[in-house]
Every structure is written in structure tokens, then in C-alpha cells.
Amino acid sequence: MTTLRRRRFLVSGGVAAGVCVACLVVAAGALAAAGWVAQNSGTTAPLGGVAFAGLGAGWAVGAGGIIRATSDGGATWGEQLSGVTDDLSAVAFAGAQDGWAVGANGAITATTDGGATWIAQTSAVTSADLTGVAFADAQNGWAVGAGGAIVATTDGGAHWIAQTSAVTSADLTGVAFADANYGWAVGAGGVIVATTDGGVTWATQTSGVSADLAAVAFANDRHGLVVGVSGTVLEALNAGAPDVTKPVTTATGLQSDGHTGWRNTAQQVTFSSSDTGSGVAATYYAIGTGTVKTYTGPFDIATAGSHAVSYWSVDAAGNIEAGHTAYVNIDTGRPRCVAVANVEATPGSLVKFAFRVNDPAPSCGKAVVTIRIYRGRVVAKTIRLKAFTVKKRHVYAYRVKLRRGSYTWVVTAKDLAGNIQIKKGRKSLRVVNWVIHNTADVQRCLASLHYLPQGAVSGVDDYRTQQALMAFQAWSGLTRDGVDGRKTRARLEVAAPPKPRSESATGNYAEVFRSLGVLLCVSNGKLVRVVHCSTGRPSLPTPAGHFSIYLKSLDWWSTKYLDWMPFASFFSGGDAIHGFPDVPAYPASHGCVRISTPEAPWVYTFMYYGAQVYVY
């Protein structure tokens, strides 16, 4: 053996995939360090490579093609025939059965039965001394050696092909693969070459040293160790490449701002960090303006208030992540919703419930409000409202659908953090048929009973209101004087709308009650409007019966009576429903149905061609 070859043999060592660099076996007889126990290998020949498959089965290779094997962790060693005579420098196993040893002059020998038999495999592509071998699995393997030689197999060694590093001619002494794609080879002068595609292409990596490197091992595709002469140990944090990528930290238990996601109990915060390069070295955080802490595990924030939490991570290469800021929002104070005033309403009207939500600081700012209306101790109505801003007065309008009587309305609040009001706000609610204090109230009452349109509520006692009162008085059996006296107001407070006769037709139609002076406008049996009217005088009575509109005119001239008949809808001969300036509280027409001028346009539009007219 030449001096050069012996030097290479002594410093190089083949390492099986997954075996740490610290377990490299150096020349025989060097096991003198404390904590190491000498084992009898059964040979005095130099040994240059070792591999173990588990804790029991192991192999050592060396000069002259020697292979020594153990099945009991090295307590005893026996000989295995390698099938070659060349010096063997390295050995690798993929499992307990499949193994390969490489050495001088391109020698390769392999076993598929745990070393019971070894068969020489010629690389056929190199005669260079091979000093390192690694297998990612039972099929994919690589061997490296002198002059930058790299050979590879994808069929368990049945065939080998040359893979030139193309970037170095230095002697390569060690090789390791994390999987079938990621691999590294090291050698003389501090050279390191790496591949990410199974050796199809190789590229140099900067080791930062000029010392000869002997062996390499990687725990995964990111982290590994390289050793060499003079005690050289190198650590790869990013697969050996420069790491310029910053880590990424995500958080759970935090909100994007200080206004949402409120809760009323302690919040646990958890950080999760990752780094595609050298790995996360540490994660840091600070609460508010407090001291920066190193994250060691989930932590709780329980103090009421909005807490800003800043966090970031640093990787092993020193890359610092840009800081994030998120929030924990805690509100433990119970809100109090106050009912502002007692209210009085009528069925069908809008009643306004005024309330104010108070919430002690620190407050989440909003609360969901519920109004319950009680009749005695029984809930008559529950109204669930949206979230309202606290510390402000609010009004909710409710259309009353309750029968007459005395009620209590109770308001409660639950803030967005989940705190529930204890003391309830309460005021009284009195429901009456009508509350009449003035002319506007009279008009509103008449409108709700369909004697006036809603737009006629003016607060002014006008002709239209007087006509509506006369229709109401006639239907209610009161004297038709158009005045909202005591009796009329008392009747208004308890009145119900007139009911059309059940035998009437579908669609829009009119019912004329001659004795009352009342015209009902009905649509599909449902009352739409009640209009005061004056029918034919005793000498020219309006004919009774069932008719239909056959002629319409916006302004008809009566040649017989020499007068205008605006908005006329004719239903029988020359008799029509039409507007007239004067509609008295008695039959005064020449057979027509007079209605007041303010009501005439609406009735004209309502009574289309063919609409039915019933005269009683």
C-alpha cells in the first residue's frame, strides 16, 4: 500500500445512512478515550469503515478486503468473505440484509443476506479508490473517491454509473444522503459538494475551512455534521447552503385588532414557528410595553383590558422575523341596561322603547339587548335586538300587537364578551285602543279605522276630517255632525273598522249604504277605505241593486242638471259615483252617489271599469 493510499485509508470512514458522525470508527487500536471499551475484532489488519443496522448487527471493513461482522453489538466478531482483495474503506447497510462495501481501485462488493455471502460488484466506470459509500434505500446508492469520483446505482448495485461532480477534482472521502434526492460529499482541502436531484447535478458549498474533511452525516435534508483532520467539526444548518430566509411565526388565541373578539375569561396564547433553512432558534414575545420574554409554551392573559401582544422568531442563522402585533381583549364587567320611560300605546301603533346600556371600563363597546314584555308574570312578547353601542341612549320602535291592558317592559343586555346583566331595567307599558288628546289624535284614529288616508293627519280640523267623522258617526249610530265631541271620541277609542258584507264580489268593488250615507271601498273582501256620501233624495232615490262601472269621466257635464260631475264612475244609467263640493249628512243628490272633492280622485282610481257596485 502506498503512503498516499494508507493516509487516505486511515482518515476516511464509510458511515451508514442515519449513523451519526460521532460514531465514526478510526484506525484499529485507537479506542483509548474514557468511556470507550475495547472489543476484540479478531484481526490486527487496519479497519477503515463500519456500519450498524440496529443495536445488534454490525460490520467493519478494512485492508485486503477483510470484513468482520457481529450480531451481538460487538461482543463477538466473526469473519465474512468479501469476494474482493482490495483494501475496503467504507461500508453501508440499508436495513439488516442489504449492504455494500467499497474500496481501492473502484472495488465494490455487496450482500443481500446480511453478509452471509458477499458478491463483488464492479463499478465498471471508475478505477479510482473509493473511500465513501451511502445508500438512501435498498436501491439508490452512491460511492465517492479519489479525484472527485462519484458513482451511483438505482438498482441496488446491479449497475453503477459515473456521476461526475463537475465542480471538483479533489479526493472525496465521505458521502451521505438524507433521501433519494438530497446528498453531500466531502474531501480534501475542505471541499463539500451537494446535490438535490439524486446526483444528476452537483454543486460546491463553501465549507469555510481548508482542512481535509473525512466524513459527513445528515439527520435530515437540512441538518448535518462534517468532520475532518485536526479536530475539524462543521455543522450544516440549512443543508449546507447559506440561510437568508426568515422564520415564520403564527399565533392562536389572538385578535387582529383591539376592538373585536372580546371574551370574559382568561385567553391562552400559543405560538408556532417554522423555518425552511437553519431552523428556529427561539421565539420572543412581549405583552404591551412589558419585557421581552422567550416563548417556552402556551401562556394565559387574564387581566381585563385590550392587550397588545408582539411576537417574532429568530433562526439558527441569525435571521430575524419582522415583528407581529395582535391582541387579547378581555372584558369582565357586567353591563346594565336602563329603561328610560313608561310608555302608552294603542294596538297596531308604534311604541318607542327608550333605553341606555351602561358598561364599566374596560368595555368591549357593544351589547346585545333583549326586551321582554310581561303581563303579570307571563312573558307576552320577547324582542331580541342587535348589538348596540354602550353608554348611549337608544330607541327601539315596536308595532304593538297586544290586547288592551297593563304590561311591564323589561330590558336586559349581554355584552359581546359574554357578560350578562344582573339587575334588569323595567318600566310600564299601557295598551289602550286609542289615545285621543287633540285633532291629530282624532285623525290618526280615523286613519287606522280606514276613514282617512295616513297622509291626511295634519292636526288641522279640516273639511276632509269632518267628512270622515260624519262617516264614522253614521256607521257608529251617532249624530252626523262632523264634530269630534265627547261621545265621538269615546266611541273612537274602542271602535273597530267596518266589516264589508260577506256576499260581495272579488277584486275592487264598492258597497253603498244609502240609509247611513257611507261608501265602503273593498278589495277581495278586505276593507280599504270608508267614505262619507250623500245618495239620491226621496224624490230621485239612488236605485238599489248590483251594478258594475260601465263609463268613467274625469269631468262630466250634466246637461240635465247643468252641473259638473268630476271624477265620475257611472254604474246605472245616468247615476254615478262622483265628487261634489257639498256632501251633506242626508240624501241630497239626483240619484248619484256624491262624495267629497278630496276623496273623489282616489275613489275614481280605485273603481276601474267593470268594478262591482252594491247599493243597499
Coordinates of C-alpha atoms in Angstrom, one line a residue:
M1 CA 0.0 0.0 0.0
T2 CA 1.4 3.4 -0.9
T3 CA 1.9 6.1 1.6
L4 CA -0.8 8.2 0.0
R5 CA -3.3 5.3 0.0
R6 CA -2.5 4.5 3.6
R7 CA -3.1 8.1 4.7
R8 CA -6.4 8.2 2.8
F9 CA -7.4 4.8 4.3
L10 CA -6.7 5.9 7.9
V11 CA -8.7 9.2 7.8
S12 CA -11.7 8.2 5.8
G13 CA -14.6 6.2 7.1
G14 CA -17.8 4.9 5.4
V15 CA -20.9 5.7 7.5
A16 CA -24.3 4.0 7.1
A17 CA -27.2 6.3 6.5
G18 CA -28.6 7.5 9.8
V19 CA -25.4 6.8 11.8
C20 CA -24.0 9.9 13.5
V21 CA -20.6 11.2 12.7
A22 CA -19.6 10.9 16.4
C23 CA -19.8 7.1 16.0
L24 CA -17.1 7.0 13.3
V25 CA -14.6 4.3 13.8
V26 CA -11.0 5.4 13.4
A27 CA -8.0 3.1 12.9
A28 CA -7.9 -0.1 15.0
G29 CA -6.4 0.2 18.4
A30 CA -7.4 3.9 18.9
L31 CA -10.2 3.1 21.4
A32 CA -8.4 4.6 24.4
A33 CA -10.6 7.6 25.3
A34 CA -12.5 7.4 28.6
G35 CA -16.0 5.9 28.2
W36 CA -14.9 3.6 25.3
V37 CA -14.3 -0.2 25.8
A38 CA -12.0 -2.1 23.5
Q39 CA -13.6 -5.0 21.6
N40 CA -11.7 -7.9 20.1
S41 CA -12.3 -7.7 16.3
G42 CA -10.3 -10.9 15.7
T43 CA -7.9 -9.2 13.3
T44 CA -4.9 -6.9 13.5
A45 CA -5.5 -5.5 10.0
P46 CA -6.3 -1.9 9.7
L47 CA -10.1 -1.3 9.6
G48 CA -11.4 1.7 7.7
G49 CA -15.2 1.6 7.7
V50 CA -18.0 0.5 10.0
A51 CA -21.8 0.3 9.8
F52 CA -24.6 -1.0 12.1
A53 CA -28.2 -2.0 11.3
G54 CA -29.8 -1.5 14.7
L55 CA -28.1 -2.2 18.0
G56 CA -27.0 -5.8 17.2
A57 CA -25.9 -6.4 13.7
G58 CA -22.7 -4.6 12.6
W59 CA -19.9 -4.8 10.0
A60 CA -16.3 -3.5 9.9
V61 CA -14.2 -3.5 6.7
G62 CA -10.5 -2.9 6.1
A63 CA -7.3 -3.9 4.4
G64 CA -7.1 -6.8 1.9
G65 CA -10.9 -6.9 1.5
I66 CA -11.4 -8.0 5.1
I67 CA -14.9 -7.9 6.6
R68 CA -15.6 -8.6 10.2
A69 CA -19.2 -8.9 11.5
T70 CA -21.1 -9.0 14.8
S71 CA -24.7 -9.9 15.7
D72 CA -24.4 -9.0 19.4
G73 CA -23.4 -5.4 19.3
G74 CA -19.7 -6.1 19.0
A75 CA -19.3 -8.5 22.0
T76 CA -18.1 -11.1 19.4
W77 CA -16.9 -10.6 15.9
G78 CA -16.6 -13.1 13.0
E79 CA -15.2 -13.2 9.6
Q80 CA -17.2 -12.7 6.4
L81 CA -15.8 -13.3 2.9
S82 CA -15.9 -10.1 0.9
G83 CA -15.2 -11.6 -2.5
V84 CA -12.5 -8.9 -3.1
T85 CA -8.9 -8.5 -2.1
D86 CA -8.7 -4.7 -2.5
D87 CA -8.5 -2.6 0.6
L88 CA -12.0 -1.7 1.7
S89 CA -12.5 1.8 3.1
A90 CA -16.3 2.2 3.7
V91 CA -19.4 0.1 4.3
A92 CA -23.1 1.0 4.3
F93 CA -26.3 -1.0 5.0
A94 CA -29.9 -0.3 4.1
G95 CA -31.7 -2.4 6.7
A96 CA -30.2 -5.6 8.2
Q97 CA -29.9 -7.5 4.9
D98 CA -28.7 -5.2 2.1
G99 CA -25.1 -3.9 2.4
W100 CA -22.3 -2.6 0.3
A101 CA -18.6 -2.1 0.9
V102 CA -16.2 0.0 -1.4
G103 CA -12.5 0.4 -1.6
A104 CA -9.3 0.7 -3.7
N105 CA -9.3 0.5 -7.5
G106 CA -13.1 1.0 -7.7
A107 CA -13.8 -2.1 -5.7
I108 CA -17.5 -2.7 -4.7
T109 CA -18.9 -5.8 -3.0
A110 CA -22.5 -6.3 -1.9
T111 CA -24.7 -8.6 0.2
T112 CA -28.4 -9.2 0.3
D113 CA -28.4 -11.7 3.2
G114 CA -26.8 -9.7 6.0
G115 CA -23.3 -10.6 5.0
A116 CA -23.6 -14.4 4.8
T117 CA -22.5 -14.0 1.2
W118 CA -20.8 -11.1 -0.4
I119 CA -20.6 -10.7 -4.2
A120 CA -18.2 -8.4 -6.0
Q121 CA -19.9 -5.6 -8.0
T122 CA -17.6 -3.8 -10.3
S123 CA -18.5 -0.2 -10.8
A124 CA -17.2 -0.6 -14.4
V125 CA -17.0 3.1 -14.7
T126 CA -14.0 4.0 -12.4
S127 CA -10.8 2.6 -11.2
A128 CA -10.4 5.3 -8.6
D129 CA -10.0 4.4 -5.0
L130 CA -13.5 4.6 -3.4
T131 CA -13.4 5.8 0.1
G132 CA -17.1 6.6 1.0
V133 CA -20.5 4.9 0.3
A134 CA -24.1 5.8 1.2
F135 CA -27.5 4.3 0.4
A136 CA -30.8 6.1 0.8
D137 CA -32.7 2.8 0.5
A138 CA -32.1 -0.7 -0.9
Q139 CA -32.0 0.6 -4.5
N140 CA -30.4 4.0 -4.5
G141 CA -26.7 4.4 -3.6
W142 CA -23.6 6.4 -4.2
A143 CA -19.9 5.9 -3.7
V144 CA -17.1 8.6 -3.8
G145 CA -13.4 8.5 -4.1
A146 CA -10.1 9.8 -5.4
G147 CA -10.1 12.7 -8.0
G148 CA -13.7 13.7 -7.3
A149 CA -15.0 10.3 -8.5
I150 CA -18.7 9.7 -7.8
V151 CA -20.6 6.6 -9.0
A152 CA -24.3 5.8 -8.4
T153 CA -26.8 2.9 -8.7
T154 CA -30.6 2.9 -8.8
D155 CA -31.0 -0.9 -8.7
G156 CA -29.2 -1.9 -5.6
G157 CA -25.7 -2.1 -7.2
A158 CA -26.6 -4.3 -10.2
H159 CA -25.5 -1.4 -12.3
W160 CA -23.3 1.6 -11.5
I161 CA -22.9 4.8 -13.5
A162 CA -20.5 7.6 -13.2
Q163 CA -21.8 10.9 -11.7
T164 CA -19.1 13.5 -12.1
S165 CA -19.3 16.3 -9.5
A166 CA -18.1 18.5 -12.4
V167 CA -17.0 21.0 -9.8
T168 CA -14.0 19.4 -8.1
S169 CA -11.1 17.1 -8.7
A170 CA -10.3 16.8 -5.1
D171 CA -10.3 13.5 -3.4
L172 CA -13.7 12.8 -1.9
T173 CA -13.6 10.7 1.3
G174 CA -17.2 10.7 2.7
V175 CA -20.7 10.8 1.4
A176 CA -24.2 10.9 3.0
F177 CA -27.7 11.1 1.6
A178 CA -30.8 12.2 3.6
D179 CA -33.1 10.6 1.0
A180 CA -33.0 9.7 -2.7
N181 CA -32.5 13.3 -3.7
Y182 CA -30.5 15.2 -1.1
G183 CA -26.9 14.2 -0.7
W184 CA -23.4 15.6 0.2
A185 CA -19.8 14.5 -0.4
V186 CA -16.7 15.9 1.4
G187 CA -13.0 15.6 0.9
A188 CA -9.5 17.0 0.7
G189 CA -8.9 20.8 1.2
G190 CA -12.3 21.4 2.8
V191 CA -14.3 20.6 -0.3
I192 CA -18.0 19.9 0.0
V193 CA -20.3 19.2 -2.9
A194 CA -24.0 18.7 -2.7
T195 CA -27.0 17.5 -4.9
T196 CA -30.7 18.0 -4.6
D197 CA -31.6 15.7 -7.5
G198 CA -30.0 12.4 -6.6
G199 CA -26.7 13.3 -8.1
V200 CA -27.8 14.3 -11.6
T201 CA -26.2 17.6 -10.8
W202 CA -23.7 18.6 -8.0
A203 CA -22.6 22.0 -6.8
T204 CA -19.9 23.1 -4.4
Q205 CA -20.8 24.5 -1.0
T206 CA -18.5 26.8 1.0
S207 CA -17.1 25.0 4.0
G208 CA -15.1 27.9 5.3
V209 CA -12.1 25.6 6.1
S210 CA -9.1 24.2 4.1
A211 CA -8.5 21.2 6.3
D212 CA -9.1 17.8 4.8
L213 CA -12.7 16.6 5.5
A214 CA -13.2 12.9 6.2
A215 CA -16.8 12.1 6.8
V216 CA -20.3 13.5 6.7
A217 CA -23.7 12.6 8.1
F218 CA -27.1 14.2 7.8
A219 CA -30.1 13.6 10.1
N220 CA -32.5 15.1 7.6
D221 CA -32.3 17.2 4.4
R222 CA -31.5 20.3 6.5
H223 CA -29.2 19.4 9.3
G224 CA -25.8 17.6 9.3
L225 CA -22.3 17.3 10.5
V226 CA -18.9 17.1 8.8
V227 CA -15.6 16.0 10.5
G228 CA -12.0 16.2 9.4
V229 CA -8.4 16.4 10.4
S230 CA -7.2 18.5 13.3
G231 CA -10.5 18.0 15.1
T232 CA -12.5 19.8 12.5
V233 CA -16.3 19.7 13.0
L234 CA -18.7 21.6 10.8
E235 CA -22.5 21.9 11.3
A236 CA -24.9 22.4 8.4
L237 CA -28.0 24.3 9.4
N238 CA -29.6 24.8 6.0
A239 CA -28.5 21.8 4.0
G240 CA -25.1 23.4 3.8
A241 CA -26.4 26.4 1.8
P242 CA -26.4 30.0 3.1
D243 CA -29.7 30.7 5.0
V244 CA -31.2 34.0 4.2
T245 CA -34.8 33.0 4.8
K246 CA -36.5 34.5 7.9
P247 CA -38.6 32.2 10.1
V248 CA -42.4 32.4 10.2
T249 CA -44.4 32.6 13.4
T250 CA -48.2 32.0 13.6
A251 CA -50.3 32.6 16.7
T252 CA -53.6 31.2 18.1
G253 CA -55.7 33.0 20.7
L254 CA -55.0 36.5 19.4
Q255 CA -57.2 39.0 17.6
S256 CA -56.3 41.2 14.7
D257 CA -57.3 44.4 16.5
G258 CA -58.2 45.8 19.9
H259 CA -61.9 46.1 19.2
T260 CA -63.1 42.6 18.3
G261 CA -63.0 39.0 19.7
W262 CA -63.8 40.1 23.3
R263 CA -64.1 37.4 26.0
N264 CA -64.8 37.4 29.7
T265 CA -62.3 34.7 30.8
A266 CA -58.5 34.2 30.5
Q267 CA -57.2 33.7 27.0
Q268 CA -54.5 31.2 26.2
V269 CA -51.9 32.3 23.6
T270 CA -49.9 29.8 21.6
F271 CA -47.1 30.4 19.1
S272 CA -46.0 28.1 16.3
S273 CA -42.8 28.8 14.4
S274 CA -41.2 27.3 11.3
D275 CA -38.1 27.9 9.3
T276 CA -37.2 26.3 5.9
G277 CA -33.5 27.0 6.5
S278 CA -31.4 26.5 9.6
G279 CA -34.4 26.1 11.9
V280 CA -35.9 28.2 14.6
A281 CA -33.6 29.2 17.3
A282 CA -36.1 31.0 19.6
T283 CA -39.4 32.8 19.6
Y284 CA -39.8 36.0 21.6
Y285 CA -42.9 38.0 22.7
A286 CA -43.9 41.0 24.8
I287 CA -47.2 42.0 26.3
G288 CA -47.9 45.7 25.9
T289 CA -44.8 47.6 26.9
G290 CA -43.6 44.8 29.2
T291 CA -40.3 43.0 29.0
V292 CA -39.4 40.7 26.1
K293 CA -39.7 37.1 27.0
T294 CA -38.6 33.8 25.4
Y295 CA -41.5 31.7 24.4
T296 CA -41.4 28.3 26.1
G297 CA -45.0 27.2 25.8
P298 CA -48.6 28.4 25.9
F299 CA -49.4 31.2 28.4
D300 CA -52.6 32.9 29.7
I301 CA -53.7 36.5 29.8
A302 CA -56.4 37.1 32.3
T303 CA -56.4 40.8 33.2
A304 CA -59.3 42.8 31.8
G305 CA -58.5 45.2 29.0
S306 CA -57.1 45.2 25.5
H307 CA -53.6 43.8 25.5
A308 CA -51.2 44.2 22.5
V309 CA -49.0 41.1 22.1
S310 CA -45.9 41.5 19.9
Y311 CA -44.1 38.4 18.8
W312 CA -41.3 37.2 16.4
S313 CA -38.8 34.5 15.9
V314 CA -35.0 34.2 15.1
D315 CA -33.5 31.2 13.3
A316 CA -30.2 29.5 13.9
A317 CA -28.5 31.5 11.2
G318 CA -29.5 34.8 12.9
N319 CA -32.3 35.8 10.5
I320 CA -34.9 37.8 12.5
E321 CA -38.5 37.8 11.5
A322 CA -40.4 41.0 11.2
G323 CA -42.5 41.5 14.3
H324 CA -46.2 40.9 14.5
T325 CA -48.7 42.6 16.8
A326 CA -52.1 41.2 17.7
Y327 CA -54.4 41.5 20.7
V328 CA -56.1 39.8 23.6
N329 CA -59.3 41.6 24.5
I330 CA -60.9 40.8 27.9
D331 CA -64.0 42.4 29.4
T332 CA -65.2 41.1 32.8
G333 CA -67.6 43.8 33.8
R334 CA -71.4 43.2 33.6
P335 CA -73.4 45.7 31.6
R336 CA -76.6 47.3 32.9
C337 CA -79.4 48.3 30.6
V338 CA -81.7 51.0 31.9
A339 CA -85.3 51.5 30.8
V340 CA -85.8 55.3 30.3
A341 CA -89.6 55.9 30.4
N342 CA -93.1 54.4 30.8
V343 CA -95.0 54.2 27.5
E344 CA -98.6 54.2 26.4
A345 CA -99.7 52.8 23.1
T346 CA -102.6 51.5 21.1
P347 CA -103.0 48.2 19.2
G348 CA -101.3 48.5 15.8
S349 CA -99.3 51.6 16.7
L350 CA -95.6 52.0 17.0
V351 CA -94.4 52.3 20.6
K352 CA -90.9 53.6 21.3
F353 CA -88.9 51.8 24.0
A354 CA -86.0 54.1 25.1
F355 CA -83.1 52.5 26.9
R356 CA -79.5 53.1 27.7
V357 CA -76.8 50.4 28.0
N358 CA -74.1 51.1 30.6
D359 CA -70.9 49.0 30.7
P360 CA -68.0 49.6 33.1
A361 CA -64.5 50.0 31.7
P362 CA -62.7 48.3 30.2
S363 CA -65.6 47.6 27.9
C364 CA -66.0 45.7 24.7
G365 CA -68.1 48.6 23.5
K366 CA -71.3 46.8 22.4
A367 CA -74.0 44.7 24.0
V368 CA -76.9 42.7 22.6
V369 CA -80.2 43.9 24.0
T370 CA -83.4 41.9 24.8
I371 CA -86.8 43.4 25.5
R372 CA -89.4 41.2 27.2
I373 CA -93.0 42.4 27.7
Y374 CA -94.8 40.9 30.7
R375 CA -98.4 40.7 31.5
G376 CA -98.2 39.9 35.2
R377 CA -95.6 37.3 35.4
V378 CA -96.2 35.8 32.0
V379 CA -94.0 36.8 29.0
A380 CA -96.3 38.2 26.4
K381 CA -93.6 39.2 23.9
T382 CA -89.8 38.7 23.5
I383 CA -87.9 41.1 21.2
R384 CA -84.2 40.2 20.6
L385 CA -82.3 43.1 19.2
K386 CA -78.9 43.6 17.7
A387 CA -75.7 44.8 19.4
F388 CA -75.9 48.4 20.5
T389 CA -73.1 50.8 21.4
V390 CA -72.8 51.1 25.1
K391 CA -73.1 54.4 27.1
K392 CA -75.6 55.8 24.6
R393 CA -79.3 56.2 24.6
H394 CA -81.2 54.1 22.0
V395 CA -84.8 53.8 20.9
Y396 CA -86.5 50.7 19.5
A397 CA -89.8 51.1 17.7
Y398 CA -92.2 48.2 18.2
R399 CA -95.6 47.9 16.5
V400 CA -98.0 46.8 19.3
K401 CA -99.8 43.5 18.7
L402 CA -101.1 43.2 22.3
R403 CA -104.6 43.4 23.6
R404 CA -105.6 46.2 25.9
G405 CA -104.2 46.1 29.4
S406 CA -101.3 47.0 31.7
Y407 CA -97.8 45.5 31.0
T408 CA -94.2 45.8 32.1
W409 CA -91.4 46.0 29.6
V410 CA -88.1 44.7 30.8
V411 CA -84.8 45.3 29.1
T412 CA -81.6 43.3 29.6
A413 CA -78.2 43.3 27.9
K414 CA -75.4 40.8 27.2
D415 CA -72.1 42.4 26.1
L416 CA -70.0 41.0 23.3
A417 CA -67.6 39.4 25.8
G418 CA -70.5 37.3 27.2
N419 CA -71.1 39.2 30.4
I420 CA -74.8 39.2 31.4
Q421 CA -76.7 41.9 33.2
I422 CA -78.0 41.0 36.6
K423 CA -80.3 43.9 37.6
K424 CA -82.9 44.4 34.9
G425 CA -84.3 47.7 33.7
R426 CA -88.1 47.9 33.8
K427 CA -90.9 50.4 33.0
S428 CA -94.6 50.1 32.4
L429 CA -96.5 49.7 29.2
R430 CA -100.2 50.6 28.9
V431 CA -102.1 49.4 25.9
V432 CA -105.4 51.2 25.1
N433 CA -107.5 51.2 21.9
W434 CA -106.8 54.9 21.2
V435 CA -105.2 57.8 23.0
I436 CA -107.0 60.9 21.9
H437 CA -105.8 64.2 23.2
N438 CA -106.1 66.5 20.1
T439 CA -107.2 66.7 16.5
A440 CA -104.1 64.9 15.3
D441 CA -105.0 62.0 17.5
V442 CA -108.5 62.0 16.1
Q443 CA -107.1 61.9 12.6
R444 CA -104.7 59.1 13.4
C445 CA -107.6 57.2 14.9
L446 CA -109.8 57.7 11.8
A447 CA -106.8 56.7 9.6
S448 CA -106.3 53.5 11.5
L449 CA -110.0 52.7 11.0
H450 CA -109.7 53.5 7.2
Y451 CA -111.8 56.7 7.3
L452 CA -108.8 58.8 6.3
P453 CA -105.6 58.1 4.5
Q454 CA -102.4 58.3 6.6
G455 CA -101.3 61.3 4.7
A456 CA -104.4 63.3 5.9
V457 CA -103.1 63.5 9.5
S458 CA -102.3 67.2 9.8
G459 CA -103.6 68.3 13.2
V460 CA -106.0 70.7 11.4
D461 CA -109.7 70.2 11.8
D462 CA -110.4 70.5 8.0
Y463 CA -113.3 69.6 5.8
R464 CA -111.9 66.2 4.9
T465 CA -111.7 65.3 8.6
Q466 CA -115.3 66.5 9.2
Q467 CA -116.4 64.2 6.3
A468 CA -114.5 61.3 7.8
L469 CA -116.1 61.9 11.2
M470 CA -119.6 62.0 9.6
A471 CA -118.9 58.6 8.0
F472 CA -117.7 57.2 11.4
Q473 CA -120.6 58.7 13.2
A474 CA -123.1 57.3 10.7
W475 CA -121.6 53.8 10.9
S476 CA -121.4 54.0 14.7
G477 CA -125.1 55.2 15.2
L478 CA -124.1 58.7 16.3
T479 CA -125.5 62.0 15.1
R480 CA -123.7 63.0 11.9
D481 CA -122.4 66.5 12.7
G482 CA -118.7 66.1 11.8
V483 CA -117.6 67.2 15.2
D484 CA -115.2 65.2 17.4
G485 CA -117.2 65.6 20.6
R486 CA -117.0 63.6 23.8
K487 CA -119.3 60.8 22.6
T488 CA -117.5 60.6 19.3
R489 CA -114.0 60.4 20.9
A490 CA -115.2 57.8 23.4
R491 CA -116.5 55.7 20.6
L492 CA -113.3 56.2 18.6
E493 CA -111.2 54.8 21.5
V494 CA -113.0 51.4 21.3
A495 CA -114.1 51.3 17.6
A496 CA -113.2 48.7 15.1
P497 CA -113.1 49.2 11.3
P498 CA -116.4 48.5 9.4
K499 CA -116.8 45.0 8.0
P500 CA -117.9 44.6 4.4
R501 CA -120.8 42.2 3.6
S502 CA -119.7 38.6 3.0
E503 CA -121.7 38.2 -0.2
S504 CA -119.9 40.9 -2.1
A505 CA -117.6 40.1 -5.1
T506 CA -113.9 39.7 -5.5
G507 CA -111.5 42.3 -6.9
N508 CA -112.1 46.0 -6.2
Y509 CA -115.7 46.9 -5.5
A510 CA -117.9 49.4 -3.7
E511 CA -120.7 49.0 -1.1
V512 CA -123.2 51.9 -0.8
F513 CA -125.3 52.1 2.3
R514 CA -128.0 54.7 1.5
S515 CA -129.5 55.0 4.9
L516 CA -126.1 55.6 6.5
G517 CA -124.5 57.8 3.9
V518 CA -121.5 55.5 3.8
L519 CA -119.5 54.1 0.9
L520 CA -117.1 51.2 1.5
C521 CA -114.2 50.6 -0.9
V522 CA -113.3 46.9 -0.7
S523 CA -110.7 44.8 -2.4
N524 CA -111.1 41.0 -2.3
G525 CA -113.3 41.2 0.8
K526 CA -110.8 43.4 2.7
L527 CA -111.8 47.0 3.7
V528 CA -109.6 49.6 2.1
R529 CA -111.4 53.0 2.7
V530 CA -114.6 54.3 4.2
V531 CA -116.0 57.4 2.6
H532 CA -119.0 59.6 3.6
C533 CA -121.5 60.0 0.8
S534 CA -124.9 61.6 0.0
T535 CA -127.3 59.4 -2.1
G536 CA -130.5 60.4 -4.0
R537 CA -133.1 62.5 -2.4
P538 CA -136.5 60.8 -1.7
S539 CA -137.9 62.1 -5.0
L540 CA -134.9 60.8 -7.0
P541 CA -133.6 57.8 -5.0
T542 CA -130.4 56.0 -5.9
P543 CA -131.5 52.6 -7.2
A544 CA -130.7 49.6 -5.0
G545 CA -129.1 46.5 -6.6
H546 CA -126.0 45.0 -8.1
F547 CA -124.2 47.1 -10.8
S548 CA -120.8 47.5 -12.5
I549 CA -118.9 50.5 -13.7
Y550 CA -119.5 50.9 -17.4
L551 CA -118.3 54.5 -18.0
K552 CA -115.7 56.8 -16.4
S553 CA -115.1 60.5 -16.9
L554 CA -112.7 62.8 -15.2
D555 CA -115.1 65.8 -15.5
W556 CA -118.6 65.0 -16.8
W557 CA -121.1 67.9 -17.6
S558 CA -124.6 67.1 -16.7
T559 CA -126.8 68.5 -19.4
K560 CA -129.9 67.7 -17.4
Y561 CA -128.9 69.4 -14.2
L562 CA -126.4 71.8 -15.8
D563 CA -123.6 71.0 -13.4
W564 CA -120.1 69.4 -13.4
M565 CA -119.6 65.9 -12.1
P566 CA -115.8 65.5 -11.5
F567 CA -114.3 62.0 -11.3
A568 CA -117.4 60.3 -12.3
S569 CA -117.8 56.5 -12.4
F570 CA -121.2 55.5 -13.9
F571 CA -122.8 52.4 -12.7
S572 CA -126.6 52.7 -13.5
G573 CA -128.0 54.9 -16.4
G574 CA -127.0 58.5 -15.5
D575 CA -126.2 57.6 -11.9
A576 CA -122.5 57.8 -11.0
I577 CA -120.2 57.9 -8.0
H578 CA -118.6 61.4 -8.3
G579 CA -117.1 64.2 -6.4
F580 CA -119.0 67.2 -5.3
P581 CA -118.2 70.4 -3.2
D582 CA -121.0 69.8 -0.8
V583 CA -121.8 66.4 0.8
P584 CA -124.5 66.9 3.5
A585 CA -125.5 64.4 6.2
Y586 CA -128.7 63.5 4.3
P587 CA -129.7 62.2 0.8
A588 CA -129.4 65.3 -1.4
S589 CA -128.4 64.1 -4.9
H590 CA -130.4 63.5 -8.1
G591 CA -129.7 59.7 -7.8
C592 CA -125.9 59.8 -7.9
V593 CA -123.6 58.9 -5.0
R594 CA -121.9 62.1 -4.0
I595 CA -118.5 62.0 -2.3
S596 CA -116.4 64.9 -1.1
T597 CA -114.0 66.5 -3.5
P598 CA -110.8 65.4 -1.5
E599 CA -111.8 61.8 -1.7
A600 CA -113.1 61.7 -5.3
P601 CA -109.7 61.2 -7.2
W602 CA -108.7 58.2 -5.1
V603 CA -112.2 56.6 -5.4
Y604 CA -112.2 57.2 -9.1
T605 CA -108.9 55.4 -9.5
F606 CA -110.0 52.5 -7.2
M607 CA -113.2 51.9 -9.1
Y608 CA -111.9 50.7 -12.5
Y609 CA -114.0 49.7 -15.5
G610 CA -116.1 46.6 -14.6
A611 CA -115.7 47.1 -10.8
Q612 CA -118.8 46.0 -9.0
V613 CA -121.2 48.4 -7.1
Y614 CA -123.6 47.1 -4.5
V615 CA -126.3 49.6 -3.4
Y616 CA -128.2 48.7 -0.2

